[in-house]
mmCIF file of C-alpha atoms in Angstrom:
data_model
loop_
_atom_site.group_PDB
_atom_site.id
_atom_site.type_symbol
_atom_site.label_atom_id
_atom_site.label_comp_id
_atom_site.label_asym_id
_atom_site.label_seq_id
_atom_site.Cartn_x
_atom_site.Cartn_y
_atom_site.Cartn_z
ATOM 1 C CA UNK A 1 0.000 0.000 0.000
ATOM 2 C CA UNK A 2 2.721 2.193 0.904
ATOM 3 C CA UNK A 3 4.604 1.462 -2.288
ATOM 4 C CA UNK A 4 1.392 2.341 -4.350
ATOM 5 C CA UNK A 5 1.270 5.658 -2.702
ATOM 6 C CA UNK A 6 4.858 6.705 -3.473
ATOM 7 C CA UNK A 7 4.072 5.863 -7.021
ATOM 8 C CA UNK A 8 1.006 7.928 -6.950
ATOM 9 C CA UNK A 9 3.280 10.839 -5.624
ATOM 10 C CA UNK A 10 5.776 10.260 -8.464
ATOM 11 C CA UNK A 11 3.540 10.497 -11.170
ATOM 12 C CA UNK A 12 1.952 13.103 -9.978
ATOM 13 C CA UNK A 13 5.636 15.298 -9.465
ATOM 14 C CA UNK A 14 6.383 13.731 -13.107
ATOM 15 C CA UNK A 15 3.001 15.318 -14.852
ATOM 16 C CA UNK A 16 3.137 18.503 -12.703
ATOM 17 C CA UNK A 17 7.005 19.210 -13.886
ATOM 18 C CA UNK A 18 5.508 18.364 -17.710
ATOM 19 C CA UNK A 19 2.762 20.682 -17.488
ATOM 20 C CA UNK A 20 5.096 23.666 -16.063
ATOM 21 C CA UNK A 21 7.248 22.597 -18.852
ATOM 22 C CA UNK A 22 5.062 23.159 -21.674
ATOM 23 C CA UNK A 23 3.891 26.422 -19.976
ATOM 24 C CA UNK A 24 7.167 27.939 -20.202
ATOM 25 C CA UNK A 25 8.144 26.710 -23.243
ATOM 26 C CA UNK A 26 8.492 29.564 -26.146
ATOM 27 C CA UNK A 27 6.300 27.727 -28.886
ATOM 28 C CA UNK A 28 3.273 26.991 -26.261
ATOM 29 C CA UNK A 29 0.145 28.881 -27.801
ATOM 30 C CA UNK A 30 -0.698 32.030 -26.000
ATOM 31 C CA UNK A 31 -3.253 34.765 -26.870
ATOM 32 C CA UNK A 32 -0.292 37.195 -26.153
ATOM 33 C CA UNK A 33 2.225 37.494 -28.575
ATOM 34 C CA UNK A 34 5.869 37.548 -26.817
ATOM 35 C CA UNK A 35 8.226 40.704 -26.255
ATOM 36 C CA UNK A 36 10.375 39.533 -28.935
ATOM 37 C CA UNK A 37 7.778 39.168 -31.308
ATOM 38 C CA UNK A 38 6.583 43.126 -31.124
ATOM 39 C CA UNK A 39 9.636 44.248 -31.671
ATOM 40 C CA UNK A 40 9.955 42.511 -34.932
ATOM 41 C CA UNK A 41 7.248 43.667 -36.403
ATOM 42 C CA UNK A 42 7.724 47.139 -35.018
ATOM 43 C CA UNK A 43 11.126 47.389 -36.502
ATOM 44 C CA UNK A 44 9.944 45.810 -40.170
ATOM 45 C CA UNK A 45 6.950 48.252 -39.967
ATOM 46 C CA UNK A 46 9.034 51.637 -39.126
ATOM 47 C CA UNK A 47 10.915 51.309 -41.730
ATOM 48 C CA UNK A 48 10.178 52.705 -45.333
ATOM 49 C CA UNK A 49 10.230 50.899 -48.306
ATOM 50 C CA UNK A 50 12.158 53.318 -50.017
ATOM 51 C CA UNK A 51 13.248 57.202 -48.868
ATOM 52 C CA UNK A 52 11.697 60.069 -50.752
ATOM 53 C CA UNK A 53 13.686 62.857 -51.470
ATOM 54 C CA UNK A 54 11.053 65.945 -50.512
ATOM 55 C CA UNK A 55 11.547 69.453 -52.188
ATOM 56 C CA UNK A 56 9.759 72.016 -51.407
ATOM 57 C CA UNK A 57 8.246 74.359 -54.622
ATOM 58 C CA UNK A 58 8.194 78.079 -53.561
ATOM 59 C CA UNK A 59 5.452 79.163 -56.327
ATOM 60 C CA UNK A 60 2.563 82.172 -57.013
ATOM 61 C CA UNK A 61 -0.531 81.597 -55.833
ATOM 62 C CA UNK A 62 -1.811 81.818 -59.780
ATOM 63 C CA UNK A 63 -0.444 78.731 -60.349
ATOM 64 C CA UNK A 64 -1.661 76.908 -57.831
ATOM 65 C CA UNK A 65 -4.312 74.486 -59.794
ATOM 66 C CA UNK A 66 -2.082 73.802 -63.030
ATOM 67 C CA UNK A 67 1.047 72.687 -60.396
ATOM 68 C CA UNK A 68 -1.146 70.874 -58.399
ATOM 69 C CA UNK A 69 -2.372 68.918 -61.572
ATOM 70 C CA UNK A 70 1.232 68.276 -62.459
ATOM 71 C CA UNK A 71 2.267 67.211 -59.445
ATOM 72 C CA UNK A 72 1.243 63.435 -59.604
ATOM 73 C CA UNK A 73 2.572 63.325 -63.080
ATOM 74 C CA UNK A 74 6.048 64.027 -62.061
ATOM 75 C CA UNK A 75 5.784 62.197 -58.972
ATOM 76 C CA UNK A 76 4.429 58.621 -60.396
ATOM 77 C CA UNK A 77 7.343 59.221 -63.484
ATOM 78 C CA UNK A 78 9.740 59.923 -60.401
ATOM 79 C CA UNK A 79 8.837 57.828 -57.642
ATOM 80 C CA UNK A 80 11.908 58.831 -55.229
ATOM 81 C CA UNK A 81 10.745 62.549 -54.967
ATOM 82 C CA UNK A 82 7.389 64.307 -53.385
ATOM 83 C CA UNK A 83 6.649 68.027 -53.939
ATOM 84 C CA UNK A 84 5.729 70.557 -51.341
ATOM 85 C CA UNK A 85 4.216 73.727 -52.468
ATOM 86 C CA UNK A 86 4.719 76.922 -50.910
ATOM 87 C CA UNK A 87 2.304 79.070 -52.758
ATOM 88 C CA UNK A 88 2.041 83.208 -52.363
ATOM 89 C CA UNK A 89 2.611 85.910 -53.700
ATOM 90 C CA UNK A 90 5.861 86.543 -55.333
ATOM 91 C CA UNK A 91 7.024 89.352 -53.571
ATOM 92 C CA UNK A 92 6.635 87.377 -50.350
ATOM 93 C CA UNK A 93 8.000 84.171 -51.316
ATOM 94 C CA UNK A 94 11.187 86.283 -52.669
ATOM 95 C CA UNK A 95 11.853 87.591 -49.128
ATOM 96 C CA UNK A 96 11.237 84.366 -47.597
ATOM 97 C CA UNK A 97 14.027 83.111 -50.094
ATOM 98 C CA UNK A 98 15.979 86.212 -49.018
ATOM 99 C CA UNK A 99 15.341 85.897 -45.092
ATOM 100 C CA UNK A 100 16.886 81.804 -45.998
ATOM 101 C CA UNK A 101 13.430 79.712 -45.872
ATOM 102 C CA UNK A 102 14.079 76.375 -47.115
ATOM 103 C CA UNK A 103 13.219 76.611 -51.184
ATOM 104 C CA UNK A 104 14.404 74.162 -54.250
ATOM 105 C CA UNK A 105 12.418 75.808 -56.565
ATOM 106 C CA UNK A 106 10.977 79.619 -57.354
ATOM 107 C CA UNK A 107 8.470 80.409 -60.074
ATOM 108 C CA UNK A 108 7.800 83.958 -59.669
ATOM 109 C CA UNK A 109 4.689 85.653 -61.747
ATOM 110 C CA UNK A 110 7.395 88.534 -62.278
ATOM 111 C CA UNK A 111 10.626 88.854 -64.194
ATOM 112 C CA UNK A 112 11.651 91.363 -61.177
ATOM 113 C CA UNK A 113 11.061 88.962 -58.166
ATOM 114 C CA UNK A 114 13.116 86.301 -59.981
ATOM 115 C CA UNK A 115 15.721 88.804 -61.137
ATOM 116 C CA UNK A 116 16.791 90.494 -57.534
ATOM 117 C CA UNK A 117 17.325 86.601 -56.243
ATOM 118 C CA UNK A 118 19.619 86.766 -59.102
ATOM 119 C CA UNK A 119 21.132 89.820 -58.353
ATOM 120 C CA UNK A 120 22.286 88.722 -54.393
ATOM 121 C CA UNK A 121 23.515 85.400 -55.940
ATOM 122 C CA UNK A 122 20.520 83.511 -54.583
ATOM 123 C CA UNK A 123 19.699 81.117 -57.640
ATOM 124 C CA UNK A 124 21.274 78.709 -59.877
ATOM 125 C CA UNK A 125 21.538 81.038 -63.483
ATOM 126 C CA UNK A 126 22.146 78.017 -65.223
ATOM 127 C CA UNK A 127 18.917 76.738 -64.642
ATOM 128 C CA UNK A 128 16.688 79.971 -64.750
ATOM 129 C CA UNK A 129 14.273 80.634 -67.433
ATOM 130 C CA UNK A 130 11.079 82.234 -68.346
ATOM 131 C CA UNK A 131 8.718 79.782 -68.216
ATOM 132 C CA UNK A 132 4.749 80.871 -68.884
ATOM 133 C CA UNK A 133 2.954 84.042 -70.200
ATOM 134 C CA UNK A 134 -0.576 85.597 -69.061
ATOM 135 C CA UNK A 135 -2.982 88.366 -68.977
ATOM 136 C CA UNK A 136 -4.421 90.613 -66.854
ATOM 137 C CA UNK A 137 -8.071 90.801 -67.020
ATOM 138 C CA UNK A 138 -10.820 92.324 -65.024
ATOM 139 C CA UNK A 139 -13.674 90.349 -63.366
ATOM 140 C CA UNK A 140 -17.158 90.674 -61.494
ATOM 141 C CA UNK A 141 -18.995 87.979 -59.792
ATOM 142 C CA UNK A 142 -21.229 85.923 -62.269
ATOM 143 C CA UNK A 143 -24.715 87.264 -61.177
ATOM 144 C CA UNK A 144 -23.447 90.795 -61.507
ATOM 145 C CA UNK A 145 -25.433 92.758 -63.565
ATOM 146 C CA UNK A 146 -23.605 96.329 -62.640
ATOM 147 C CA UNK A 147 -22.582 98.273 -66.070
ATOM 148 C CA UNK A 148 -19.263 96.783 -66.340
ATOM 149 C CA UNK A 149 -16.952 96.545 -69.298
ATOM 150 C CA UNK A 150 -13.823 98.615 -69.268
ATOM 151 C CA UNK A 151 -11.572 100.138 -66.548
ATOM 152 C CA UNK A 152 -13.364 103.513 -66.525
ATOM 153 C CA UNK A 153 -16.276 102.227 -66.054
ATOM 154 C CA UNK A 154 -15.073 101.758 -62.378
ATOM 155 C CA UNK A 155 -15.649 105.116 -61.699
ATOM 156 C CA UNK A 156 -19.507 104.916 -61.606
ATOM 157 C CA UNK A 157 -21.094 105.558 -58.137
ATOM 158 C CA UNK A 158 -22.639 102.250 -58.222
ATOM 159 C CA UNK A 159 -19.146 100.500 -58.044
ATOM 160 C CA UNK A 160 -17.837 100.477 -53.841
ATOM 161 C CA UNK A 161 -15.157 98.251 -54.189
ATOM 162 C CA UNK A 162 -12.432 97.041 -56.419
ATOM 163 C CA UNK A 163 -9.914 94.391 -55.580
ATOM 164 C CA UNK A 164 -6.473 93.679 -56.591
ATOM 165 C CA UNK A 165 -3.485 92.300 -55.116
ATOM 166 C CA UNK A 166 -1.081 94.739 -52.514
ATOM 167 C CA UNK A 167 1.367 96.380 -55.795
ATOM 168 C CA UNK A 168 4.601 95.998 -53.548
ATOM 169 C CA UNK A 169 4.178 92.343 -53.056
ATOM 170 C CA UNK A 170 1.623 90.697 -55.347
ATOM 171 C CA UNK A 171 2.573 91.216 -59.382
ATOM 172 C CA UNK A 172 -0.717 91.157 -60.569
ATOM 173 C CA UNK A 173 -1.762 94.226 -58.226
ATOM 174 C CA UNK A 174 1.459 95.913 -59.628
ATOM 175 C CA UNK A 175 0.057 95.434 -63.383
ATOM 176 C CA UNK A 176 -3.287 96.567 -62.405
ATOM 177 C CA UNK A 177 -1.443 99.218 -60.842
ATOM 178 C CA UNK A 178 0.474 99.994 -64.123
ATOM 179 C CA UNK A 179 -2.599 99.743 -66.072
ATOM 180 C CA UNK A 180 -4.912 102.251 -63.885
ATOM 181 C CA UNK A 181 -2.167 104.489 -63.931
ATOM 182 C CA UNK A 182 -1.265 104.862 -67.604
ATOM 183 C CA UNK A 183 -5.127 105.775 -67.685
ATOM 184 C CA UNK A 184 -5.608 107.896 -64.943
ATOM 185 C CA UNK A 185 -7.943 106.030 -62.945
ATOM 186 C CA UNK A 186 -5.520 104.681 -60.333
ATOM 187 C CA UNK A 187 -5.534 108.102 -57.898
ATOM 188 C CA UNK A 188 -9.412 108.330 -58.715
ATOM 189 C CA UNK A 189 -9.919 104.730 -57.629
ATOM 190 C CA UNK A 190 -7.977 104.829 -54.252
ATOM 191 C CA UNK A 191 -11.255 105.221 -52.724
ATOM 192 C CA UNK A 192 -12.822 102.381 -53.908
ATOM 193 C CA UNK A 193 -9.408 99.981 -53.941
ATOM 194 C CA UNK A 194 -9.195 97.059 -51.379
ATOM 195 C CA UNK A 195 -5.468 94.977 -51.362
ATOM 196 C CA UNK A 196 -5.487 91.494 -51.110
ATOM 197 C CA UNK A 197 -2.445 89.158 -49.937
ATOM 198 C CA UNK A 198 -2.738 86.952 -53.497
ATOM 199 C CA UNK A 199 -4.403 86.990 -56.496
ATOM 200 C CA UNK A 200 -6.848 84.108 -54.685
ATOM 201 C CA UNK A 201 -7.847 86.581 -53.043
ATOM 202 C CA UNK A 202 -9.225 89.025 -55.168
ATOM 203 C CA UNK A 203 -10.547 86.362 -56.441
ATOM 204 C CA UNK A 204 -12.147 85.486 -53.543
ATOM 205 C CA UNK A 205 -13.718 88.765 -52.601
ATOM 206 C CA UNK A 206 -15.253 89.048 -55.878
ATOM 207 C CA UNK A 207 -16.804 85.488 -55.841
ATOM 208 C CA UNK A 208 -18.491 86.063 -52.358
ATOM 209 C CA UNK A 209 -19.496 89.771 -53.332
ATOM 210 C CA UNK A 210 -17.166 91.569 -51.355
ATOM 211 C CA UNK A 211 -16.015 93.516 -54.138
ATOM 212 C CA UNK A 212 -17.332 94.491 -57.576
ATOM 213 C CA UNK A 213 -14.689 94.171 -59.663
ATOM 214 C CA UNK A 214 -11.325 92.432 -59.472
ATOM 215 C CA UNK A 215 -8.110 92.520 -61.501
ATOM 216 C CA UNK A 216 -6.874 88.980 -61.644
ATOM 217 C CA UNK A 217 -4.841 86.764 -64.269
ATOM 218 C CA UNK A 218 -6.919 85.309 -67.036
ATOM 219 C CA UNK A 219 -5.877 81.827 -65.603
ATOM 220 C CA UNK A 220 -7.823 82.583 -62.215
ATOM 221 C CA UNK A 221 -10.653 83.756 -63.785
ATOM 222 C CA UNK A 222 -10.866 80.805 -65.863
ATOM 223 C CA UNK A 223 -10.456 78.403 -62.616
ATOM 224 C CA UNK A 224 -14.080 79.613 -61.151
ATOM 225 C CA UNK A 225 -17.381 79.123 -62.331
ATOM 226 C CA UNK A 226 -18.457 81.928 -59.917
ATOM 227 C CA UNK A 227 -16.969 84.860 -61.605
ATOM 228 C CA UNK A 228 -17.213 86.566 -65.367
ATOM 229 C CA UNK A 229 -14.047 88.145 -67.137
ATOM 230 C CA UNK A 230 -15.498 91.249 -68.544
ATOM 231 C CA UNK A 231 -12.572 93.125 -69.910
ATOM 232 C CA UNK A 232 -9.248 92.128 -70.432
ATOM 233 C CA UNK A 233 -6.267 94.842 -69.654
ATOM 234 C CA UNK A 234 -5.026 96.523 -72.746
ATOM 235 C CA UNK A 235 -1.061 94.928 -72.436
ATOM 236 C CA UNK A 236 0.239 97.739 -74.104
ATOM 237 C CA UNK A 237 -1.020 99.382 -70.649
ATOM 238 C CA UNK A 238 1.355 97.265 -68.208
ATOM 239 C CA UNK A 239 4.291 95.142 -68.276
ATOM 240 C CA UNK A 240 4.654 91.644 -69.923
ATOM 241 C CA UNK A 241 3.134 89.393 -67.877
ATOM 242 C CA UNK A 242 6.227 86.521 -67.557
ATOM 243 C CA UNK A 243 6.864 83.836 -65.064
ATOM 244 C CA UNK A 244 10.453 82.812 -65.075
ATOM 245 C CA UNK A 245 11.302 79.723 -63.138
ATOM 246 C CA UNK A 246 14.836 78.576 -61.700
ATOM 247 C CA UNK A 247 16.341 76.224 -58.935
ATOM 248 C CA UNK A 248 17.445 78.410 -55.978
ATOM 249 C CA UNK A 249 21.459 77.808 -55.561
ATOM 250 C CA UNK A 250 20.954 76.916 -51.649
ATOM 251 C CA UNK A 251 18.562 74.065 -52.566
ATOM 252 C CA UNK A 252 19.682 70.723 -50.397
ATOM 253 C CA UNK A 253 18.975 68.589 -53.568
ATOM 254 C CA UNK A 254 20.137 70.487 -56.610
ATOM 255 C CA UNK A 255 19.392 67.309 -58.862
ATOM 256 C CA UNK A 256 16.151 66.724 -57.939
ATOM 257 C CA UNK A 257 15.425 70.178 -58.377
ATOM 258 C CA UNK A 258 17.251 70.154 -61.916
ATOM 259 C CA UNK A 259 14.800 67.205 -62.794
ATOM 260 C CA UNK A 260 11.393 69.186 -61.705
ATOM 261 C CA UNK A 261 13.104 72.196 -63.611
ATOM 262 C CA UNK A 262 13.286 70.015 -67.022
ATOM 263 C CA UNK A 263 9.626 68.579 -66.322
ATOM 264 C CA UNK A 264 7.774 71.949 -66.261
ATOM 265 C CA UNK A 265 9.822 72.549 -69.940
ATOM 266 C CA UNK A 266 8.362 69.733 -71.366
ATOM 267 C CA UNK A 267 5.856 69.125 -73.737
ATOM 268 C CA UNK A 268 3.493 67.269 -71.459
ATOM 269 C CA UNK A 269 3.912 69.710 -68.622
ATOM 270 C CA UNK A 270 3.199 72.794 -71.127
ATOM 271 C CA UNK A 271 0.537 71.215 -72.616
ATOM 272 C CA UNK A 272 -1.093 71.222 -69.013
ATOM 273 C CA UNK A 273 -0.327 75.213 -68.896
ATOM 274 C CA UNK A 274 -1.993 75.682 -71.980
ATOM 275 C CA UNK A 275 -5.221 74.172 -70.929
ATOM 276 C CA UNK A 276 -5.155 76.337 -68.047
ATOM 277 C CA UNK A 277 -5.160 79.408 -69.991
ATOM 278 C CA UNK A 278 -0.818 80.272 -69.783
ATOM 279 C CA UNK A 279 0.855 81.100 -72.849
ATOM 280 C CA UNK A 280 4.079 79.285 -73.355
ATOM 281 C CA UNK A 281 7.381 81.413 -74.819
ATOM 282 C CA UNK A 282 8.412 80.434 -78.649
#
């Protein structure tokens, strides 16, 4: 009898030490995965398939839709680099270059914002160039049904507010400002004149009714269904509308840059302008 119980006790010892065993064993099932095991898939996880060079596009706000069109074209045909767009108005995005904000790329909607970067030594003349060509035209909302069609007819009492960009740092207020001027009408319209920070905004103010007329690019006014052009600027009245375009010589990757540079020259790229309403130089 005694015998029988020592055995008992054995195998009992025996099947307890198999069951701890199994427990701590590494392939027992659990319905916790082990430390080891996160940090495998943590690591495999973190890690990007492939690095992405990023540059960052320091553009006018007119050419906001067209660029943002082009963008996945140039991205899928060059898979290692993402754009970022910085878009203003040239005047700002000139002193932002100035002040040393991180740029790889300027298209200016003036030949003068472009050309004092040049002159401190700021961008790469090798790869500078004048890119795109527009108009100046002048819009009113599209239910308007005030007596607009040419720039005097501003003057009317009926007409409390026209928009265009600030002159000193938006180009397409300083045309409008050329073009007023070489007809008299700018001093006579201070009254009436409310600056905006972009073009997209005048454009803005005249599609929610907050002014009556706007001076804008022909490209904006062709990007909303909610405004009319009704006049476009005489050019003989205002400087060439020209956006030059060139890598900026502190850019952190100069190639990539180059590559972006030689996309917005080519055919598919400028047929993509020309739908939007831009002229492209002969």
């Amino acid at each position: 009898m005694l015998k029988q119980t020592k055995l008992s006790m054995i195998s009992f010892f025996l099947l307890a030490l198999v069951f701890i065993s199994a427990c701590a064993s590494p392939n027992a099932s659990s319905p916790y995965p082990s430390a080891d095991h996160n940090n495998s898939d943590s690591s495999a996880s973190s890690t990007p398939s492939s690095e992405r060079t990023e540059l960052t596009i320091s553009a006018a706000a007119s050419l906001t839709d067209v660029l943002e069109e082009l963008q996945p074209r140039f991205e899928t045909a060059h898979p290692g680099i993402k754009l970022s767009f910085n878009f203003g108005g040239s005047g700002s995005l000139q002193q932002q270059i100035e002040q040393g904000a991180p740029a790889d790329l300027f298209l200016s909607a003036a030949e003068k914002n472009m050309q004092t970067l040049i002159d401190k030594g700021l961008m790469d003349t090798e790869n500078t160039t004048t890119l795109l060509t527009n108009e100046l035209v002048l819009i009113t909302s599209s239910s308007n049904e005030l007596p607009i069609s040419s720039e005097q007819d501003l003057t009317a009492k009926d007409i409390k507010i026209v928009a265009l960009g600030i002159p000193e740092s938006v180009p397409a207020g300083s045309y409008a400002q050329e073009a007023l001027t070489s007809l008299g009408l700018y001093e006579q319209l201070q009254p009436k004149i409310v600056q905006a920070k972009d073009v997209r905004q005048v454009l803005q103010y005249v599609e929610t009714g907050n002014a009556d007329a706007g001076f804008v690019y022909k490209t904006d006014a062709l990007t909303s269904s909610k405004v009319k052009i009704v006049h476009t600027v005489d050019p003989s009245s205002y400087t060439a509308i020209t956006y030059p375009v060139g890598v900026v010589l502190d850019s952190a990757h100069p190639e990539a840059a180059k590559a972006v540079y030689d996309f917005l020259q080519s055919s598919e790229a400028q047929a993509v302008f020309t739908k939007y309403g831009f002229s492209v130089p002969e």
